[in-house]
């Protein structure tokens, strides 16, 4: 048996873009996890945001936060904690990107023409964050708890944004477009975060594990390109990202969590047909029947 491991974006993919509700994804998610398939969130959200979300969704394993700049792994999940790594509330952390302080300092050094074209999420009042995101105050505070990336509300035009992206890349940093915000990283990325974690999982837990990535926005492209199977989920807010790959790539018809369920079922069925994951199809069929009944 070859284990699939699912690396999934959260906002707009596993959770609805506007309501942050998992809707129909909750049942399939729990069905997958009940059968031992790891589902690993890979998100621009922070650790403080992901802890309650993982608890609500019953996700017991690792998660990749702040656009792939840090990976948090439960100590009891099955991966060995490197001896020099500290732990916090039962998790250990692998950091791939430089600090937010480094990034915001570098952005402050950009020429003045950019200064009034973006607003850092971490500089907004809680009320402003709530207005922009639709989050409540507790969630908004957690969204501001960023350590390895900077999140910007873009106020300029789309062509300005290209110039800004270029200026930032000359500083050795990367701009990625999420569903709502621009994110600036100095090292790491969703693709790198997944690659690092997947290497550990195949080495220590599931030899030959198949990676399945799901995402709805341009900041998911590196994730979608790097995985064995890619699920592009349609969004009500923007065009779907366009990976260059064509093989093992599925674009959903449905949007958000409904699209996640649609595509994930197709991919898991394909893996089962190929003999990669014996026994899943019948379980899935049972799940489908139970759901439609
Ligand atoms: Mg998203």
CSV table of C-alpha atoms and ligand atoms in Angstrom, one decimal:
chain,number,residue,atom,x,y,z
A,1,UNK,CA,0.0,0.0,0.0
A,2,UNK,CA,1.3,3.4,-0.9
A,3,UNK,CA,-0.1,6.2,1.4
A,4,UNK,CA,-1.4,9.4,-0.2
A,5,UNK,CA,-0.5,12.5,1.9
A,6,UNK,CA,-2.7,15.5,1.3
A,7,UNK,CA,-1.2,19.0,1.5
A,8,UNK,CA,-4.0,21.5,1.3
A,9,UNK,CA,-4.5,25.2,1.3
A,10,UNK,CA,-7.0,26.4,3.8
A,11,UNK,CA,-8.7,29.7,2.9
A,12,UNK,CA,-10.8,29.4,-0.2
A,13,UNK,CA,-9.9,25.7,-0.6
A,14,UNK,CA,-10.7,23.7,2.6
A,15,UNK,CA,-12.7,26.6,4.0
A,16,UNK,CA,-15.2,28.9,2.2
A,17,UNK,CA,-13.5,32.2,1.0
A,18,UNK,CA,-16.2,34.3,2.7
A,19,UNK,CA,-17.7,32.3,5.6
A,20,UNK,CA,-14.6,30.3,6.5
A,21,UNK,CA,-16.8,27.2,6.8
A,22,UNK,CA,-15.6,23.8,5.7
A,23,UNK,CA,-19.1,22.8,4.5
A,24,UNK,CA,-19.0,19.5,2.7
A,25,UNK,CA,-15.3,19.2,3.1
A,26,UNK,CA,-15.7,18.3,6.8
A,27,UNK,CA,-17.1,14.8,6.2
A,28,UNK,CA,-14.6,13.8,3.5
A,29,UNK,CA,-11.8,15.2,5.6
A,30,UNK,CA,-12.9,13.1,8.6
A,31,UNK,CA,-13.4,10.1,6.3
A,32,UNK,CA,-9.8,10.4,5.0
A,33,UNK,CA,-8.3,10.8,8.4
A,34,UNK,CA,-10.3,7.9,9.8
A,35,UNK,CA,-8.6,5.8,7.2
A,36,UNK,CA,-5.2,7.0,8.2
A,37,UNK,CA,-4.6,9.5,5.3
A,38,UNK,CA,-2.6,12.4,6.6
A,39,UNK,CA,-4.2,15.8,5.7
A,40,UNK,CA,-1.7,18.6,6.2
A,41,UNK,CA,-2.9,22.2,6.0
A,42,UNK,CA,-0.5,24.4,4.0
A,43,UNK,CA,-1.6,28.0,4.4
A,44,UNK,CA,-0.8,31.7,4.7
A,45,UNK,CA,-2.5,31.6,8.0
A,46,UNK,CA,-0.5,31.8,11.3
A,47,UNK,CA,0.0,29.1,13.9
A,48,UNK,CA,-2.2,31.0,16.3
A,49,UNK,CA,-5.0,30.8,13.7
A,50,UNK,CA,-4.4,27.1,12.8
A,51,UNK,CA,-4.4,25.7,16.3
A,52,UNK,CA,-8.2,26.2,16.8
A,53,UNK,CA,-9.0,25.3,13.1
A,54,UNK,CA,-7.1,22.0,13.4
A,55,UNK,CA,-8.9,21.3,16.7
A,56,UNK,CA,-12.3,22.1,15.1
A,57,UNK,CA,-11.6,19.9,12.0
A,58,UNK,CA,-10.0,17.1,14.1
A,59,UNK,CA,-6.7,17.4,12.3
A,60,UNK,CA,-4.1,15.8,14.6
A,61,UNK,CA,-0.9,16.2,12.6
A,62,UNK,CA,1.5,18.8,11.3
A,63,UNK,CA,0.6,22.0,9.6
A,64,UNK,CA,2.6,24.4,7.4
A,65,UNK,CA,2.0,28.1,8.1
A,66,UNK,CA,2.7,31.6,6.9
A,67,UNK,CA,3.1,30.5,3.3
A,68,UNK,CA,5.5,27.8,3.9
A,69,UNK,CA,8.0,29.6,6.1
A,70,UNK,CA,7.4,27.4,9.2
A,71,UNK,CA,6.3,23.8,9.7
A,72,UNK,CA,4.8,22.7,13.1
A,73,UNK,CA,4.8,19.0,14.0
A,74,UNK,CA,3.1,17.4,17.0
A,75,UNK,CA,5.8,15.6,19.1
A,76,UNK,CA,3.7,12.4,19.3
A,77,UNK,CA,2.8,12.3,15.6
A,78,UNK,CA,5.5,9.9,14.4
A,79,UNK,CA,8.4,12.1,13.2
A,80,UNK,CA,11.5,12.3,15.3
A,81,UNK,CA,12.2,15.7,16.7
A,82,UNK,CA,15.8,16.7,16.0
A,83,UNK,CA,17.7,17.0,19.3
A,84,UNK,CA,18.5,20.7,19.0
A,85,UNK,CA,14.9,21.7,18.3
A,86,UNK,CA,12.8,23.1,21.1
A,87,UNK,CA,9.1,22.4,21.5
A,88,UNK,CA,6.1,24.5,22.3
A,89,UNK,CA,2.7,23.2,23.5
A,90,UNK,CA,3.4,19.7,22.3
A,91,UNK,CA,4.7,20.8,18.8
A,92,UNK,CA,8.2,21.3,17.4
A,93,UNK,CA,8.9,23.7,14.6
A,94,UNK,CA,11.1,23.8,11.5
A,95,UNK,CA,11.6,27.3,10.2
A,96,UNK,CA,12.4,28.0,6.5
A,97,UNK,CA,12.1,31.8,6.3
A,98,UNK,CA,13.7,34.8,7.9
A,99,UNK,CA,11.8,36.8,10.6
A,100,UNK,CA,9.0,39.2,10.0
A,101,UNK,CA,11.2,41.9,11.5
A,102,UNK,CA,13.8,41.3,8.9
A,103,UNK,CA,11.2,41.5,6.1
A,104,UNK,CA,9.4,44.6,7.4
A,105,UNK,CA,12.8,46.3,7.9
A,106,UNK,CA,13.8,45.5,4.3
A,107,UNK,CA,10.4,46.8,3.0
A,108,UNK,CA,10.9,50.0,4.9
A,109,UNK,CA,14.1,50.5,3.0
A,110,UNK,CA,12.3,50.4,-0.4
A,111,UNK,CA,12.1,53.7,-2.1
A,112,UNK,CA,9.3,56.1,-1.0
A,113,UNK,CA,7.2,55.5,-4.1
A,114,UNK,CA,5.9,52.2,-2.6
A,115,UNK,CA,5.2,53.4,0.9
A,116,UNK,CA,1.6,54.4,0.4
A,117,UNK,CA,0.6,51.5,-1.8
A,118,UNK,CA,0.4,48.8,0.8
A,119,UNK,CA,-0.8,48.4,4.4
A,120,UNK,CA,0.7,45.7,6.6
A,121,UNK,CA,-1.9,43.5,8.3
A,122,UNK,CA,0.2,43.6,11.4
A,123,UNK,CA,-0.1,47.4,11.5
A,124,UNK,CA,-3.9,47.5,11.2
A,125,UNK,CA,-6.2,47.8,14.1
A,126,UNK,CA,-8.2,44.8,15.1
A,127,UNK,CA,-11.3,46.5,13.7
A,128,UNK,CA,-9.6,47.1,10.3
A,129,UNK,CA,-8.5,43.5,10.2
A,130,UNK,CA,-12.0,42.3,10.9
A,131,UNK,CA,-13.4,44.6,8.2
A,132,UNK,CA,-11.0,43.4,5.6
A,133,UNK,CA,-11.1,39.7,6.4
A,134,UNK,CA,-14.6,39.1,7.9
A,135,UNK,CA,-12.8,37.5,10.9
A,136,UNK,CA,-14.0,38.1,14.5
A,137,UNK,CA,-11.6,39.9,17.0
A,138,UNK,CA,-10.1,36.8,18.5
A,139,UNK,CA,-9.4,35.5,15.0
A,140,UNK,CA,-8.1,38.8,13.8
A,141,UNK,CA,-5.6,39.0,16.7
A,142,UNK,CA,-4.4,35.5,15.8
A,143,UNK,CA,-4.1,36.6,12.1
A,144,UNK,CA,-1.7,39.4,13.2
A,145,UNK,CA,0.6,37.0,15.1
A,146,UNK,CA,3.0,36.6,12.2
A,147,UNK,CA,6.6,35.6,12.7
A,148,UNK,CA,8.2,34.6,9.4
A,149,UNK,CA,6.3,36.5,6.7
A,150,UNK,CA,4.7,39.9,6.1
A,151,UNK,CA,1.1,40.2,4.9
A,152,UNK,CA,0.1,43.3,2.9
A,153,UNK,CA,-3.2,44.7,1.8
A,154,UNK,CA,-2.4,46.1,-1.7
A,155,UNK,CA,-3.7,49.6,-2.3
A,156,UNK,CA,-2.0,50.3,-5.7
A,157,UNK,CA,-2.9,49.1,-9.2
A,158,UNK,CA,-2.2,45.7,-10.6
A,159,UNK,CA,0.7,47.0,-12.7
A,160,UNK,CA,2.1,48.8,-9.7
A,161,UNK,CA,2.1,45.4,-8.0
A,162,UNK,CA,4.3,44.0,-10.7
A,163,UNK,CA,6.8,46.8,-10.1
A,164,UNK,CA,6.7,46.2,-6.4
A,165,UNK,CA,7.2,42.5,-6.9
A,166,UNK,CA,10.3,43.2,-9.0
A,167,UNK,CA,11.6,45.7,-6.4
A,168,UNK,CA,11.1,43.1,-3.6
A,169,UNK,CA,12.8,40.4,-5.6
A,170,UNK,CA,15.9,42.6,-5.9
A,171,UNK,CA,16.1,42.5,-2.1
A,172,UNK,CA,16.2,38.7,-2.3
A,173,UNK,CA,12.7,38.3,-1.1
A,174,UNK,CA,9.5,36.9,-2.8
A,175,UNK,CA,6.0,38.3,-3.2
A,176,UNK,CA,3.2,35.8,-3.5
A,177,UNK,CA,-0.5,36.6,-4.2
A,178,UNK,CA,-3.0,35.0,-1.9
A,179,UNK,CA,-6.8,35.1,-2.0
A,180,UNK,CA,-6.9,38.5,-0.2
A,181,UNK,CA,-3.4,39.7,0.5
A,182,UNK,CA,0.1,39.9,-0.9
A,183,UNK,CA,2.6,38.0,1.2
A,184,UNK,CA,6.3,38.8,1.3
A,185,UNK,CA,8.7,35.9,2.3
A,186,UNK,CA,12.4,35.8,2.8
A,187,UNK,CA,13.1,32.1,2.3
A,188,UNK,CA,10.7,29.2,2.4
A,189,UNK,CA,7.4,28.9,0.5
A,190,UNK,CA,4.5,26.5,0.3
A,191,UNK,CA,6.4,24.2,-2.2
A,192,UNK,CA,9.6,24.1,0.0
A,193,UNK,CA,7.6,23.6,3.2
A,194,UNK,CA,5.8,20.6,1.6
A,195,UNK,CA,9.0,19.2,0.1
A,196,UNK,CA,10.8,19.3,3.5
A,197,UNK,CA,7.9,17.7,5.3
A,198,UNK,CA,7.2,15.1,2.6
A,199,UNK,CA,10.9,14.0,2.6
A,200,UNK,CA,10.6,13.3,6.4
A,201,UNK,CA,7.3,11.5,6.0
A,202,UNK,CA,8.6,9.2,3.3
A,203,UNK,CA,11.8,8.6,5.2
A,204,UNK,CA,10.3,7.9,8.6
A,205,UNK,CA,6.6,6.9,8.2
A,206,UNK,CA,5.4,6.0,4.7
A,207,UNK,CA,8.0,5.0,2.1
A,208,UNK,CA,7.0,6.1,-1.4
A,209,UNK,CA,4.1,8.2,-0.1
A,210,UNK,CA,2.2,10.1,-2.9
A,211,UNK,CA,1.8,13.8,-2.4
A,212,UNK,CA,-1.5,15.4,-3.3
A,213,UNK,CA,-1.7,19.2,-3.3
A,214,UNK,CA,-4.8,21.4,-3.3
A,215,UNK,CA,-5.1,25.2,-3.7
A,216,UNK,CA,-7.2,28.0,-5.1
A,217,UNK,CA,-4.8,30.9,-5.6
A,218,UNK,CA,-1.5,32.0,-7.1
A,219,UNK,CA,0.3,31.5,-3.8
A,220,UNK,CA,-0.5,27.8,-4.2
A,221,UNK,CA,1.2,27.4,-7.6
A,222,UNK,CA,4.5,26.3,-6.1
A,223,UNK,CA,2.6,23.7,-4.0
A,224,UNK,CA,0.6,22.5,-7.0
A,225,UNK,CA,3.6,22.2,-9.3
A,226,UNK,CA,5.7,20.3,-6.7
A,227,UNK,CA,3.2,17.5,-5.7
A,228,UNK,CA,2.6,14.2,-7.4
A,229,UNK,CA,-1.1,15.1,-7.9
A,230,UNK,CA,-2.6,18.6,-8.1
A,231,UNK,CA,-6.1,19.8,-7.4
A,232,UNK,CA,-6.9,23.3,-8.5
A,233,UNK,CA,-10.0,24.5,-6.7
A,234,UNK,CA,-12.1,27.2,-8.3
A,235,UNK,CA,-12.7,30.4,-6.3
A,236,UNK,CA,-15.7,32.8,-6.3
A,237,UNK,CA,-13.2,35.7,-5.7
A,238,UNK,CA,-10.6,35.3,-8.5
A,239,UNK,CA,-9.5,33.2,-11.5
A,240,UNK,CA,-8.0,29.8,-10.7
A,241,UNK,CA,-4.2,29.5,-10.7
A,242,UNK,CA,-2.8,28.0,-13.8
A,243,UNK,CA,0.0,25.5,-13.2
A,244,UNK,CA,2.2,24.7,-16.1
A,245,UNK,CA,1.9,20.9,-15.4
A,246,UNK,CA,-0.8,18.9,-17.2
A,247,UNK,CA,-0.4,15.4,-15.9
A,248,UNK,CA,-2.3,14.4,-12.7
A,249,UNK,CA,-3.9,17.8,-12.5
A,250,UNK,CA,-7.6,18.4,-11.8
A,251,UNK,CA,-9.5,21.7,-12.0
A,252,UNK,CA,-12.7,21.6,-10.0
A,253,UNK,CA,-16.1,22.7,-11.4
A,254,UNK,CA,-17.4,23.5,-8.0
A,255,UNK,CA,-15.9,26.3,-5.9
A,256,UNK,CA,-14.2,26.3,-2.5
A,257,UNK,CA,-14.8,23.3,-0.2
A,258,UNK,CA,-17.3,21.7,-2.6
A,259,UNK,CA,-14.6,21.8,-5.3
A,260,UNK,CA,-12.1,20.3,-2.8
A,261,UNK,CA,-14.5,17.4,-2.2
A,262,UNK,CA,-15.2,17.0,-5.9
A,263,UNK,CA,-11.5,16.9,-6.9
A,264,UNK,CA,-10.2,14.9,-3.9
A,265,UNK,CA,-12.7,12.1,-4.6
A,266,UNK,CA,-11.5,11.9,-8.3
A,267,UNK,CA,-7.9,11.8,-7.3
A,268,UNK,CA,-8.3,9.3,-4.5
A,269,UNK,CA,-10.3,7.1,-6.9
A,270,UNK,CA,-7.6,7.3,-9.5
A,271,UNK,CA,-4.9,6.4,-6.9
A,272,UNK,CA,-7.1,3.4,-5.9
A,273,UNK,CA,-7.5,2.3,-9.5
A,274,UNK,CA,-3.8,2.4,-10.0
A,275,UNK,CA,-3.5,0.1,-7.1
A,276,UNK,CA,-1.7,2.6,-5.0
A,277,UNK,CA,-4.0,2.6,-2.1
A,278,UNK,CA,-5.9,-0.7,-1.9
A,279,UNK,CA,-9.3,-0.7,-0.3
A,280,UNK,CA,-10.0,3.0,-0.4
A,281,UNK,CA,-12.5,2.9,-3.3
A,282,UNK,CA,-15.0,0.7,-1.4
A,283,UNK,CA,-14.6,2.9,1.7
A,284,UNK,CA,-15.1,6.0,-0.4
A,285,UNK,CA,-18.1,4.4,-2.1
A,286,UNK,CA,-19.6,3.7,1.3
A,287,UNK,CA,-18.9,7.3,2.3
A,288,UNK,CA,-20.6,8.6,-0.8
A,289,UNK,CA,-23.6,6.4,-0.3
A,290,UNK,CA,-23.9,7.4,3.3
A,291,UNK,CA,-23.7,11.1,2.3
A,292,UNK,CA,-26.2,10.9,-0.5
A,293,UNK,CA,-28.6,8.8,1.7
B,1,LIG,MG1,-6.4,30.1,-0.6
